[in-house]
RNA sequence: CGGGGUGUAGCGCAGCCUGGUAGCGCACCUGCCUUGGGCGCAGGGGGUCGGAGGUUCAAAUCCUCUCGCCCCGACCA
């Protein structure tokens, strides 16, 4: 392709509204252009990268036994009413009406449609399993779209769904999908990790996320330095805690009140009392959509609100207001404690119940209790892991330590269970003729987000540094002195040779000054660069370099095709075969 | 939805406070010049100042309403 015949327009200045690097570079390098908040044009360069990524996804999905189909973007309300999500999904579901005033939505996901397909066709265990996928535009009306393609409202996703007669069969498909995802991201040339994930409000029994590693990632992930354990911070567990320092105070037969004027925070109280934060019981009051609860955790630890939400089985959760705390505990914020606390559900992290003796708030203004013994001085309704894991914590599986890294969620696989099949009557007959809901799995991969994540991970101060498999063109060929007939002739000749050899090359034939061309090539990030200029040409040579190191080497004109082929083969060999 | 901003040429911005012929840089067009890292010189085209209403002799500027967009928060398969 010739530059002059495609549509590539770079910007000299950063767009004012781009916050993150992938957004900034995608816009500047001419890959995308905003149409509305969270809605973008994918210009020709982006279309090529997306096509390459999609091709890899298709190959791996087919290899894993999933068949491509295409479902509608616009879906009738009836299906969503059938599953119950028409009312559950909330304003993120873009609802639209047709000319007859009938309700539709623009699909944010396709469980309803695929379940409708399968329930109408599959009736016997003999027809299972079923596994299908599509690559399609989704729309989710996010409250605040941001970060360009990282969190758009309209985006491209590969979504797959599988249907099974029993959990073991689901497990087979699930493992095949995990493997396919690992292969996809490895073949894209991305550094990534697979982690255990919270199943969130989609429900289900098992879930993994695939994270492209990048410092700018929105998600925190913890992985063990010694074993394969890895989890999203929302889900991460930790190993046994170290032993606390010895209790430095007396051990009264019952808790003793101590005046702690204006000492509210863990740091203030532990310093004031001369004890370690590990000796304090932190008491937090949360307000859910159903109730108020008091949550206990050791003073040096933090509560994981996702774990808490799961334990309480609630949809929304927030720290209670000062007013609510006063109503529930009788004391002001900063002086809450479990002793004598009645009329409210009490949850504790195991770290609290392991304390032999502790200090905590007295539910009285300016007062704490010391010498509190869990089990003797208070009992809780439920002991459950509520701890937020953090960097340096012990691994739950081995003797190693967890390290925290940042990642971008590009894939998420779920064992869904029977949530949709039950709700929508998607059942089959087993060998005995008994009726059962099918067991489902669903598997999402953010295609447009993966393109953005690739840039978050691979860029420098000049622009994008595409991994070869996702580059819009593998090679760029630039002619520097377009006023010199013999230089242009040589470049045209080389362009023909590269095309003839099957090299995926973009020919920068614009009559621009060299500086403009160099900067554009760096900005767009073509992996291999060939420069034809009069200087090298005088000695019968052209210049060759890789985007990632910029190191220049010259090669005789007659050997260019061979030299480019060698470079490309080298880059391909680096991409891990998962 | 709460808080804070912002909207002026394709892009990035100034002008607004203190009302008086709409500006700068980049991009674009023409000519000359230059040609290995976003050349130089000269000339030129392009804007109902987000929209509606109001105040005024006069509104980009002041007032009211409205819409879009951005940031922080809450939210997020």
XYZ file of C-alpha atoms in Angstrom, chain A residues 17 63 93 118 121 150 189 214 235 297 301 320 331 338 358 360 371 398 409-410 445 455 457 474 493 501 553:
27
model
C -8.643 15.353 25.931
C -8.593 -24.630 17.335
C -28.031 -0.911 29.089
C -29.662 -22.983 21.959
C -32.591 -26.149 18.997
C -9.478 1.365 27.215
C 3.645 -10.639 21.449
C 1.489 -2.342 32.167
C -10.036 -11.920 44.969
C -10.320 -6.564 61.151
C -4.977 -4.658 57.794
C -21.756 4.313 56.912
C -20.414 6.488 69.968
C -17.487 -4.857 69.096
C -6.491 -6.573 72.023
C -10.584 -1.439 70.451
C -7.564 -6.041 77.410
C 3.331 -21.854 49.170
C -7.997 -6.728 31.871
C -8.187 -7.946 28.293
C -11.923 -10.979 25.097
C 0.295 0.344 23.240
C 2.770 -1.815 27.220
C 5.238 -4.908 9.322
C 11.804 -0.663 -7.654
C 8.228 -11.218 -1.991
C 22.328 -0.890 9.425
